[in-house]
Amino acid sequence: MSVKLFHELVGLDEAVKSVQKKIKLVPRGVEVVRVEEALYRVLAEDVYAPIDYPPFDRSEVDGYAVFSASVERATELNPVELDVKGALFPGNPLIGVQCDEKSAVQVSTGAPIPLSCDAVVMEEFTDRVDGKVLVYRAVSPGDGISTTGSDVSAGDLVLPRGVLIRHNHVALLAGLGIRDVPTYIKPRVAVYSTGVELREPGSPLPIGCVYDVNGFLVSSFLRELGAEAEYRGVLPDNYDVIRDAIARDLHSYDAVITSGGTSAGVSDVVYRVFEDIGEVLVHGLKSRPGKPTVIAVAGEKLLIGLPGFPLSAYMVLVRVVKPLISLLTGLRYYEKPLQVRLPFKVRKQIGIAWLVPSVLVESEKGLVAYPVPYTSGSISAIAYSEGFVELGEEQEVIEEGQLVSYYPFREAQVVVKLIVIGSNDPLLEHILRETGLIYASKVLNAGSLGGWEAIRRGEADIAPTHLYDPETGSYNTPFLKRLGLEDKAIVIRGYDRLIGFVVAKDNPKSIRGFECFFREDVRIVNRTRGSGIRSLIDYNLSRIARDRGIDAANIPRLVRGYTYEVKTHTAVGYAVKVGKADVGVAVGYVAKMYDLDFIPIGWEEFDFVVLKERVEKPLVQDFIHALRQRRYTEGFRYPEYYRIPENSGFTKTH
Amino acid sequence: MSVKLFHELVGLDEAVKSVQKKIKLVPRGVEVVRVEEALYRVLAEDVYAPIDYPPFDRSEVDGYAVFSASVERATELNPVELDVKGALFPGNPLIGVQCDEKSAVQVSTGAPIPLSCDAVVMEEFTDRVDGKVLVYRAVSPGDGISTTGSDVSAGDLVLPRGVLIRHNHVALLAGLGIRDVPTYIKPRVAVYSTGVELREPGSPLPIGCVYDVNGFLVSSFLRELGAEAEYRGVLPDNYDVIRDAIARDLHSYDAVITSGGTSAGVSDVVYRVFEDIGEVLVHGLKSRPGKPTVIAVAGEKLLIGLPGFPLSAYMVLVRVVKPLISLLTGLRYYEKPLQVRLPFKVRKQIGIAWLVPSVLVESEKGLVAYPVPYTSGSISAIAYSEGFVELGEEQEVIEEGQLVSYYPFREAQVVVKLIVIGSNDPLLEHILRETGLIYASKVLNAGSLGGWEAIRRGEADIAPTHLYDPETGSYNTPFLKRLGLEDKAIVIRGYDRLIGFVVAKDNPKSIRGFECFFREDVRIVNRTRGSGIRSLIDYNLSRIARDRGIDAANIPRLVRGYTYEVKTHTAVGYAVKVGKADVGVAVGYVAKMYDLDFIPIGWEEFDFVVLKERVEKPLVQDFIHALRQRRYTEGFRYPEYYRIPENSGFTKTH
């Protein structure tokens, strides 16, 4: 077989894509493990909460469960006396415990709350006298109680597939009662080194020889990625020996990775073996170092030949092997590199990427990548440098201070995240996942107003919001002016979602509108203050009260369940489903989720407030780009409750 | 036994110290594992490089090894023709390969360099014609060659004990030929939960009950810390059952950790069991949450009872259990928390620390900890929040924007590091290690001048320097003015170190001073440009040349070995030891290390340039504080070559 030189070098990203185009790299399958064994495994399915958490209304303190109205006049000087009707501890069933406006039930932290009580008075504000308790302080409805599902609502997406399971995930899964966890089967990778000069650590070292580094580097790097990598030793630079070893391994491994023996020239033996066994997709990368890399496929199996110099091999591992092997392990992560600054001007050749080991330093100008002095054969640079800068193929001159891509060798020193604080919405979660942004996002459900406040403080990049302004009849944009944020933020158009009344199947209470909330036979489930739905409910109840000549201050008393506040749409659905409420206001999908009836109120505009100074942040740009694609209901479970406008992803002016 | 209330609450740091005062928590022993099995183990001994890397002068490129002087006039139009005296490949011994000024040896990347050659011409600048090669480009001495030990010198500290071994460390150890790695034996920890309300995941959940979270949280948290933690199930709130289980476990585990059953009151069963079995050191922490924590010792074994609420248990795990268990695993890390800002004013009670789960957000003011809305029983906060803020016991009012301590639950989102760029010194390494700063430092050996440059760019916090200024006769301080850094940086006084000539045992060449460097029978080993030693050598050689009427430009020709540059003091010692040079200039300890003779030149001042704006950075303050203690040669291997001045750690003015 004739020896070929590299004639068509392939770019780094292109190399990964060429494999993906050729074969479908996916995990070998799913293996269900017990939750305590799931640590460091990759989650293979989305996990939706099977139960509410807490699973019942639960006391947060030691004290007395009461009906809040019965102690509303209690003070230090004029305590209210109540009969004590028993005691509840964690694990006690509620059966037989009754409570009325004249009585209280002793509860300890974690105990269930009797059905008729709506608050807990802390022990320190009470005195126990025989069978009675003196209460020295008033409480508001909900005080001292964690309501059912207030932490996690049944049906919430709690973990997306593709995450590496850590101790906090194990705890969450266990707390939701999930014993069996679907995880991906680990891929098996055979690792070899080639080169007559290589010796095993622990053996004598003749002049001209070096200890093998790559076999150890590659196999332990892959193990950290979650693969079952096996270092199978040093192969001589001999065509037949290498060919036989790899051909044999194809039966029992998902991938074979070699290093060395890839230089164009007399010893390009790995290329020749790959060409014989499979189909070579990449013979030479457009990068320095890293050029002598060979990638091939044999059936569904992956073959990779890395450069012989350890540092070159290491950078190709991060840049090319990691994304490919992660398709086999199922690990999902946000793939874009960090953008950092170069400390000096660099001039390079066009047509080839330069990879430069560097350390990150924080300076006044932001993160600066300081190149590590190294030679290509360095092993100290492997141990001590933290990542590398990539100067792109097409770049020729990079100015001092210009932004360049930075790839960490191990964990990132700085984890850049997209900070999303505000209203929660399942389609938003879907967008974050489809873009991969969910693996680089911190999402805090703080309600629409909480999001605006976070924008004002500069803490959120993006605040999802759906606040209605009755004066202008517009959603969201009027609040830029009202909250004094015109100079600081913009509203990016999102989408419309259909909200309405969620009621039991066949609408047994014949709910027709907000007017019904005042009926004595109707109990509602409310949302927490600051949420867009809450402001919609309050606006309508105030309007009706005004029409009827009722003081708005009395609404909490007149509307049953007004003080029963939950945090999410799904919790509204759950409350109706289990009969804790007759009606609530939510996005339509929760009715479908819980098999309830839905009476549409109308389409509301769900948009995104963005800090002006963060619009150019790459993660924010990715999000805006996804909105502009307008394809984001594809693959979503409940598309019928959403409507994508033409200007989705663009600045909204009114 | 009577039930006690918490009467003496103990602070969080104090709790850890009280255990350390009582018993010596150390790893159970050392276990030697093969390097490929060392991944994720904790290194039990300091590792010094047993060999140089590269272990021989090695070609970095494919080309021709030459004597640089023979091709100094080579150009594209007027190539120099040399005889080709053989070829060397990686793994080839040097025997039989000779080269002179009229010849070259073909070398491929990684091949050893023949002894008489001092540079390699890259293949692309040559033409092979029969047995001869045409060279089209001149090369400087050292071009294309990685000299022996230029990457790692034999005797260099490459890894300090206490590090968690990652893939990059495995590669480094293998490359240095280290097959057997000493690691700490993993401690064994038994984990229990207590509480009648707890159910195992996968079983039915009656009203009033919850699934156990803590058993899973604690055991997987400890596994991530490197302990062999075993979750042994839920214990009933029964004194005898708990007592029997723990007493039995003391035979086979190093620690027992329970959670729940620790509240002061009727169910304070864990406290009573601990008091019976061992000695209770802590009964109640001065923190909210976290107060119901019990810590005891039984012989050399550790007993910890955590609060029942998972989030409370989690914060105590991070704050108290992690430092204690890390003493058992041997894992060393820099223990100080991150300093971040609060987004609003907080008023709290004095005498108790508040722990507040938070997420970190980067804002214009730096890192801001944004509290996560949560209730104490939350499990979602465990999964989604990244750490917590600690508002100290003694604080009452914390103003908006004030700095507070932040502890990450898992990896830090932002890894704060002390950036040290400049001259290398083993005593400096010793200081960094003794303070724990080595686990939070990035140390780049860039030479003294490289360090000053990094300070100018704002990239280094600290630049170790020993630059002599002949004009003023002072070290280091004159360069503040000369480099225009008077407004930007200060010089912190370090220490003196004794430098001198390192020569073979009994000084066979009778080296007496820098004058001898001009002798024909003397070959020197030089240091790289930018190092303080190099500038000392150059200053003296120029002075002698001037006295003798020699043009300084001729020094590189007249002084044999002038172009043989190495990066570290140890490499100087090695070069003399193996006979590659007759003399070099280095700190005295290398003579001792290699059993060579040492002729003192004098004490030089080794100081630290610090950016003014970084002086207050906590890590820099720790370093300065350690200098001011003036005890830092304690435990150091070569104290006789160092001298600590009175003003060590204080600003140096001249």
PDB file of C-alpha atoms in Angstrom, chain A residues 163-363:
ATOM      1  CA  VAL A 163     -26.607  15.320  33.317  1.00  0.00           C
ATOM      2  CA  LEU A 164     -23.795  13.775  35.290  1.00  0.00           C
ATOM      3  CA  ILE A 165     -25.411  12.605  38.516  1.00  0.00           C
ATOM      4  CA  ARG A 166     -23.798  14.186  41.568  1.00  0.00           C
ATOM      5  CA  HIS A 167     -24.575  13.862  45.268  1.00  0.00           C
ATOM      6  CA  ASN A 168     -27.181  16.616  45.130  1.00  0.00           C
ATOM      7  CA  HIS A 169     -29.027  14.826  42.337  1.00  0.00           C
ATOM      8  CA  VAL A 170     -28.928  11.540  44.250  1.00  0.00           C
ATOM      9  CA  ALA A 171     -30.536  13.328  47.214  1.00  0.00           C
ATOM     10  CA  LEU A 172     -33.237  14.909  45.056  1.00  0.00           C
ATOM     11  CA  LEU A 173     -34.107  11.643  43.306  1.00  0.00           C
ATOM     12  CA  ALA A 174     -34.277   9.789  46.635  1.00  0.00           C
ATOM     13  CA  GLY A 175     -36.470  12.510  48.161  1.00  0.00           C
ATOM     14  CA  LEU A 176     -38.918  12.128  45.290  1.00  0.00           C
ATOM     15  CA  GLY A 177     -39.087   8.390  45.978  1.00  0.00           C
ATOM     16  CA  ILE A 178     -37.222   7.368  42.842  1.00  0.00           C
ATOM     17  CA  ARG A 179     -35.337   4.182  43.588  1.00  0.00           C
ATOM     18  CA  ASP A 180     -34.503   3.088  40.055  1.00  0.00           C
ATOM     19  CA  VAL A 181     -32.549   5.516  37.940  1.00  0.00           C
ATOM     20  CA  PRO A 182     -32.117   5.062  34.182  1.00  0.00           C
ATOM     21  CA  THR A 183     -28.472   5.656  33.269  1.00  0.00           C
ATOM     22  CA  TYR A 184     -26.557   5.198  30.059  1.00  0.00           C
ATOM     23  CA  ILE A 185     -24.405   2.126  29.666  1.00  0.00           C
ATOM     24  CA  LYS A 186     -20.777   3.221  29.669  1.00  0.00           C
ATOM     25  CA  PRO A 187     -18.997   2.920  26.329  1.00  0.00           C
ATOM     26  CA  ARG A 188     -15.919   0.706  26.193  1.00  0.00           C
ATOM     27  CA  VAL A 189     -12.784   2.170  24.702  1.00  0.00           C
ATOM     28  CA  ALA A 190      -9.492   0.390  24.004  1.00  0.00           C
ATOM     29  CA  VAL A 191      -6.422   2.625  24.327  1.00  0.00           C
ATOM     30  CA  TYR A 192      -2.988   1.962  22.801  1.00  0.00           C
ATOM     31  CA  SER A 193       0.262   3.799  22.381  1.00  0.00           C
ATOM     32  CA  THR A 194       2.632   3.148  19.508  1.00  0.00           C
ATOM     33  CA  GLY A 195       6.331   3.902  19.217  1.00  0.00           C
ATOM     34  CA  VAL A 196       9.521   1.885  19.618  1.00  0.00           C
ATOM     35  CA  GLU A 197      10.915   4.564  21.945  1.00  0.00           C
ATOM     36  CA  LEU A 198       8.159   4.052  24.568  1.00  0.00           C
ATOM     37  CA  ARG A 199       8.808   2.228  27.829  1.00  0.00           C
ATOM     38  CA  GLU A 200       6.401   1.340  30.622  1.00  0.00           C
ATOM     39  CA  PRO A 201       6.791   3.316  33.877  1.00  0.00           C
ATOM     40  CA  GLY A 202       8.824   1.290  36.347  1.00  0.00           C
ATOM     41  CA  SER A 203      11.076  -0.254  33.689  1.00  0.00           C
ATOM     42  CA  PRO A 204      14.651   0.885  32.884  1.00  0.00           C
ATOM     43  CA  LEU A 205      15.031   3.757  30.418  1.00  0.00           C
ATOM     44  CA  PRO A 206      17.720   3.479  27.719  1.00  0.00           C
ATOM     45  CA  ILE A 207      19.060   6.690  26.120  1.00  0.00           C
ATOM     46  CA  GLY A 208      16.737   7.782  23.336  1.00  0.00           C
ATOM     47  CA  CYS A 209      13.682   6.281  25.024  1.00  0.00           C
ATOM     48  CA  VAL A 210      10.908   7.904  27.066  1.00  0.00           C
ATOM     49  CA  TYR A 211       8.204   6.590  29.353  1.00  0.00           C
ATOM     50  CA  ASP A 212       4.792   6.282  27.777  1.00  0.00           C
ATOM     51  CA  VAL A 213       2.574   9.193  28.731  1.00  0.00           C
ATOM     52  CA  ASN A 214      -0.255   9.034  26.226  1.00  0.00           C
ATOM     53  CA  GLY A 215      -1.601   5.616  27.174  1.00  0.00           C
ATOM     54  CA  PHE A 216      -2.089   6.868  30.723  1.00  0.00           C
ATOM     55  CA  LEU A 217      -3.291  10.307  29.714  1.00  0.00           C
ATOM     56  CA  VAL A 218      -5.862   9.071  27.210  1.00  0.00           C
ATOM     57  CA  SER A 219      -7.269   6.264  29.351  1.00  0.00           C
ATOM     58  CA  SER A 220      -7.620   8.345  32.533  1.00  0.00           C
ATOM     59  CA  PHE A 221      -9.014  11.316  30.559  1.00  0.00           C
ATOM     60  CA  LEU A 222     -11.675   9.016  29.077  1.00  0.00           C
ATOM     61  CA  ARG A 223     -12.462   7.510  32.479  1.00  0.00           C
ATOM     62  CA  GLU A 224     -13.081  10.991  33.824  1.00  0.00           C
ATOM     63  CA  LEU A 225     -15.463  11.516  30.895  1.00  0.00           C
ATOM     64  CA  GLY A 226     -17.402   8.445  32.033  1.00  0.00           C
ATOM     65  CA  ALA A 227     -16.121   5.853  29.565  1.00  0.00           C
ATOM     66  CA  GLU A 228     -14.793   2.440  30.488  1.00  0.00           C
ATOM     67  CA  ALA A 229     -11.361   2.988  29.030  1.00  0.00           C
ATOM     68  CA  GLU A 230      -8.792   0.245  29.107  1.00  0.00           C
ATOM     69  CA  TYR A 231      -5.124   0.927  28.506  1.00  0.00           C
ATOM     70  CA  ARG A 232      -3.934  -2.044  26.490  1.00  0.00           C
ATOM     71  CA  GLY A 233      -0.239  -1.174  26.223  1.00  0.00           C
ATOM     72  CA  VAL A 234       2.389  -0.096  23.725  1.00  0.00           C
ATOM     73  CA  LEU A 235       2.247  -1.508  20.217  1.00  0.00           C
ATOM     74  CA  PRO A 236       5.345  -1.676  18.023  1.00  0.00           C
ATOM     75  CA  ASP A 237       5.374   0.404  14.831  1.00  0.00           C
ATOM     76  CA  ASN A 238       4.411  -2.706  12.920  1.00  0.00           C
ATOM     77  CA  TYR A 239       1.532  -2.788  10.490  1.00  0.00           C
ATOM     78  CA  ASP A 240       0.436  -6.368  11.109  1.00  0.00           C
ATOM     79  CA  VAL A 241       0.628  -6.183  14.874  1.00  0.00           C
ATOM     80  CA  ILE A 242      -1.384  -2.949  15.026  1.00  0.00           C
ATOM     81  CA  ARG A 243      -3.895  -4.220  12.497  1.00  0.00           C
ATOM     82  CA  ASP A 244      -4.482  -7.469  14.349  1.00  0.00           C
ATOM     83  CA  ALA A 245      -4.888  -5.763  17.722  1.00  0.00           C
ATOM     84  CA  ILE A 246      -7.430  -3.237  16.450  1.00  0.00           C
ATOM     85  CA  ALA A 247      -9.366  -5.728  14.323  1.00  0.00           C
ATOM     86  CA  ARG A 248      -9.700  -7.978  17.376  1.00  0.00           C
ATOM     87  CA  ASP A 249     -10.809  -5.093  19.611  1.00  0.00           C
ATOM     88  CA  LEU A 250     -13.590  -4.079  17.233  1.00  0.00           C
ATOM     89  CA  HIS A 251     -15.561  -7.062  18.510  1.00  0.00           C
ATOM     90  CA  SER A 252     -15.585  -5.973  22.131  1.00  0.00           C
ATOM     91  CA  TYR A 253     -15.050  -2.205  22.219  1.00  0.00           C
ATOM     92  CA  ASP A 254     -17.051   0.766  20.975  1.00  0.00           C
ATOM     93  CA  ALA A 255     -13.955   2.726  20.074  1.00  0.00           C
ATOM     94  CA  VAL A 256     -10.210   2.259  19.729  1.00  0.00           C
ATOM     95  CA  ILE A 257      -7.867   5.165  20.364  1.00  0.00           C
ATOM     96  CA  THR A 258      -4.174   4.989  19.547  1.00  0.00           C
ATOM     97  CA  SER A 259      -1.479   7.606  19.730  1.00  0.00           C
ATOM     98  CA  GLY A 260       1.763   7.987  17.850  1.00  0.00           C
ATOM     99  CA  GLY A 261       2.584   6.539  14.458  1.00  0.00           C
ATOM    100  CA  THR A 262       0.360   9.079  12.727  1.00  0.00           C
ATOM    101  CA  SER A 263       2.952  11.374  11.131  1.00  0.00           C
ATOM    102  CA  ALA A 264       2.807  11.635   7.390  1.00  0.00           C
ATOM    103  CA  GLY A 265       5.864   9.784   6.201  1.00  0.00           C
ATOM    104  CA  VAL A 266       7.441   6.393   6.431  1.00  0.00           C
ATOM    105  CA  SER A 267       5.832   5.508   9.763  1.00  0.00           C
ATOM    106  CA  ASP A 268       2.253   6.539   8.965  1.00  0.00           C
ATOM    107  CA  VAL A 269       1.233   3.040   9.930  1.00  0.00           C
ATOM    108  CA  VAL A 270      -1.915   3.932  11.890  1.00  0.00           C
ATOM    109  CA  TYR A 271      -3.443   5.623   8.861  1.00  0.00           C
ATOM    110  CA  ARG A 272      -2.765   2.585   6.748  1.00  0.00           C
ATOM    111  CA  VAL A 273      -4.298   0.246   9.313  1.00  0.00           C
ATOM    112  CA  PHE A 274      -7.408   2.426   9.676  1.00  0.00           C
ATOM    113  CA  GLU A 275      -7.783   2.573   5.906  1.00  0.00           C
ATOM    114  CA  ASP A 276      -7.566  -1.167   5.725  1.00  0.00           C
ATOM    115  CA  ILE A 277     -10.009  -1.882   8.564  1.00  0.00           C
ATOM    116  CA  GLY A 278     -12.510   0.921   8.083  1.00  0.00           C
ATOM    117  CA  GLU A 279     -13.102   4.183   6.297  1.00  0.00           C
ATOM    118  CA  VAL A 280     -10.801   7.111   7.016  1.00  0.00           C
ATOM    119  CA  LEU A 281     -12.793  10.340   7.438  1.00  0.00           C
ATOM    120  CA  VAL A 282     -10.020  12.600   8.672  1.00  0.00           C
ATOM    121  CA  HIS A 283      -6.348  12.348   7.799  1.00  0.00           C
ATOM    122  CA  GLY A 284      -4.747  15.434   9.276  1.00  0.00           C
ATOM    123  CA  LEU A 285      -6.319  18.273  11.240  1.00  0.00           C
ATOM    124  CA  LYS A 286      -6.025  21.935  10.334  1.00  0.00           C
ATOM    125  CA  SER A 287      -4.369  22.688  13.649  1.00  0.00           C
ATOM    126  CA  ARG A 288      -0.942  23.223  15.148  1.00  0.00           C
ATOM    127  CA  PRO A 289      -0.247  21.107  17.060  1.00  0.00           C
ATOM    128  CA  GLY A 290      -2.638  18.282  16.388  1.00  0.00           C
ATOM    129  CA  LYS A 291      -2.166  17.882  12.648  1.00  0.00           C
ATOM    130  CA  PRO A 292      -1.148  14.188  12.665  1.00  0.00           C
ATOM    131  CA  THR A 293      -4.580  12.964  13.774  1.00  0.00           C
ATOM    132  CA  VAL A 294      -6.475  10.224  11.954  1.00  0.00           C
ATOM    133  CA  ILE A 295     -10.175   9.469  12.423  1.00  0.00           C
ATOM    134  CA  ALA A 296     -11.954   6.528  10.865  1.00  0.00           C
ATOM    135  CA  VAL A 297     -15.098   4.490  11.307  1.00  0.00           C
ATOM    136  CA  ALA A 298     -15.460   0.745  10.999  1.00  0.00           C
ATOM    137  CA  GLY A 299     -19.148  -0.134  10.951  1.00  0.00           C
ATOM    138  CA  GLU A 300     -20.541   1.678  13.977  1.00  0.00           C
ATOM    139  CA  LYS A 301     -17.171   1.704  15.724  1.00  0.00           C
ATOM    140  CA  LEU A 302     -14.929   4.722  16.084  1.00  0.00           C
ATOM    141  CA  LEU A 303     -11.171   4.673  15.439  1.00  0.00           C
ATOM    142  CA  ILE A 304      -8.972   7.596  16.422  1.00  0.00           C
ATOM    143  CA  GLY A 305      -5.223   7.948  16.021  1.00  0.00           C
ATOM    144  CA  LEU A 306      -3.775  10.814  18.074  1.00  0.00           C
ATOM    145  CA  PRO A 307      -0.447  12.628  17.674  1.00  0.00           C
ATOM    146  CA  GLY A 308       2.487  11.164  19.575  1.00  0.00           C
ATOM    147  CA  PHE A 309       3.489  14.245  21.536  1.00  0.00           C
ATOM    148  CA  PRO A 310       1.439  14.198  24.743  1.00  0.00           C
ATOM    149  CA  LEU A 311       0.520  17.876  24.754  1.00  0.00           C
ATOM    150  CA  SER A 312      -0.676  17.665  21.140  1.00  0.00           C
ATOM    151  CA  ALA A 313      -2.656  14.538  21.974  1.00  0.00           C
ATOM    152  CA  TYR A 314      -4.165  16.301  25.026  1.00  0.00           C
ATOM    153  CA  MET A 315      -5.491  19.245  23.033  1.00  0.00           C
ATOM    154  CA  VAL A 316      -6.979  16.957  20.381  1.00  0.00           C
ATOM    155  CA  LEU A 317      -8.557  14.915  23.213  1.00  0.00           C
ATOM    156  CA  VAL A 318     -10.342  18.013  24.479  1.00  0.00           C
ATOM    157  CA  ARG A 319     -11.211  19.472  21.124  1.00  0.00           C
ATOM    158  CA  VAL A 320     -12.218  16.410  19.084  1.00  0.00           C
ATOM    159  CA  VAL A 321     -12.296  13.238  21.186  1.00  0.00           C
ATOM    160  CA  LYS A 322     -14.349  14.654  24.070  1.00  0.00           C
ATOM    161  CA  PRO A 323     -17.331  15.698  21.912  1.00  0.00           C
ATOM    162  CA  LEU A 324     -17.297  12.356  20.098  1.00  0.00           C
ATOM    163  CA  ILE A 325     -16.966  10.196  23.218  1.00  0.00           C
ATOM    164  CA  SER A 326     -19.643  12.299  24.960  1.00  0.00           C
ATOM    165  CA  LEU A 327     -22.074  11.183  22.274  1.00  0.00           C
ATOM    166  CA  LEU A 328     -21.305   7.625  23.412  1.00  0.00           C
ATOM    167  CA  THR A 329     -21.539   8.363  27.151  1.00  0.00           C
ATOM    168  CA  GLY A 330     -24.663  10.491  26.652  1.00  0.00           C
ATOM    169  CA  LEU A 331     -23.194  13.335  28.713  1.00  0.00           C
ATOM    170  CA  ARG A 332     -24.672  16.648  27.638  1.00  0.00           C
ATOM    171  CA  TYR A 333     -22.895  19.915  28.198  1.00  0.00           C
ATOM    172  CA  TYR A 334     -22.812  23.384  26.763  1.00  0.00           C
ATOM    173  CA  GLU A 335     -20.233  23.116  24.064  1.00  0.00           C
ATOM    174  CA  LYS A 336     -19.159  26.653  23.386  1.00  0.00           C
ATOM    175  CA  PRO A 337     -15.750  27.764  24.582  1.00  0.00           C
ATOM    176  CA  LEU A 338     -15.124  30.646  26.947  1.00  0.00           C
ATOM    177  CA  GLN A 339     -14.210  33.963  25.315  1.00  0.00           C
ATOM    178  CA  VAL A 340     -11.061  35.462  26.810  1.00  0.00           C
ATOM    179  CA  ARG A 341      -8.542  38.101  25.830  1.00  0.00           C
ATOM    180  CA  LEU A 342      -5.035  37.729  24.451  1.00  0.00           C
ATOM    181  CA  PRO A 343      -2.370  39.704  26.314  1.00  0.00           C
ATOM    182  CA  PHE A 344      -0.429  40.582  23.158  1.00  0.00           C
ATOM    183  CA  LYS A 345      -0.686  40.762  19.404  1.00  0.00           C
ATOM    184  CA  VAL A 346      -0.193  37.519  17.514  1.00  0.00           C
ATOM    185  CA  ARG A 347       0.450  36.996  13.822  1.00  0.00           C
ATOM    186  CA  LYS A 348      -0.112  33.516  12.460  1.00  0.00           C
ATOM    187  CA  GLN A 349      -0.552  31.693   9.188  1.00  0.00           C
ATOM    188  CA  ILE A 350      -4.047  31.509   7.694  1.00  0.00           C
ATOM    189  CA  GLY A 351      -5.674  28.122   7.097  1.00  0.00           C
ATOM    190  CA  ILE A 352      -4.563  26.413  10.279  1.00  0.00           C
ATOM    191  CA  ALA A 353      -5.757  26.837  13.868  1.00  0.00           C
ATOM    192  CA  TRP A 354      -3.189  27.431  16.567  1.00  0.00           C
ATOM    193  CA  LEU A 355      -3.694  25.762  19.938  1.00  0.00           C
ATOM    194  CA  VAL A 356      -1.753  27.475  22.721  1.00  0.00           C
ATOM    195  CA  PRO A 357      -1.660  26.100  26.293  1.00  0.00           C
ATOM    196  CA  SER A 358      -2.487  28.990  28.601  1.00  0.00           C
ATOM    197  CA  VAL A 359      -3.527  29.942  32.084  1.00  0.00           C
ATOM    198  CA  LEU A 360      -6.411  32.287  32.764  1.00  0.00           C
ATOM    199  CA  VAL A 361      -5.800  35.356  34.845  1.00  0.00           C
ATOM    200  CA  GLU A 362      -8.356  37.885  35.919  1.00  0.00           C
ATOM    201  CA  SER A 363      -7.280  41.414  35.117  1.00  0.00           C
TER     202      SER A 363
END
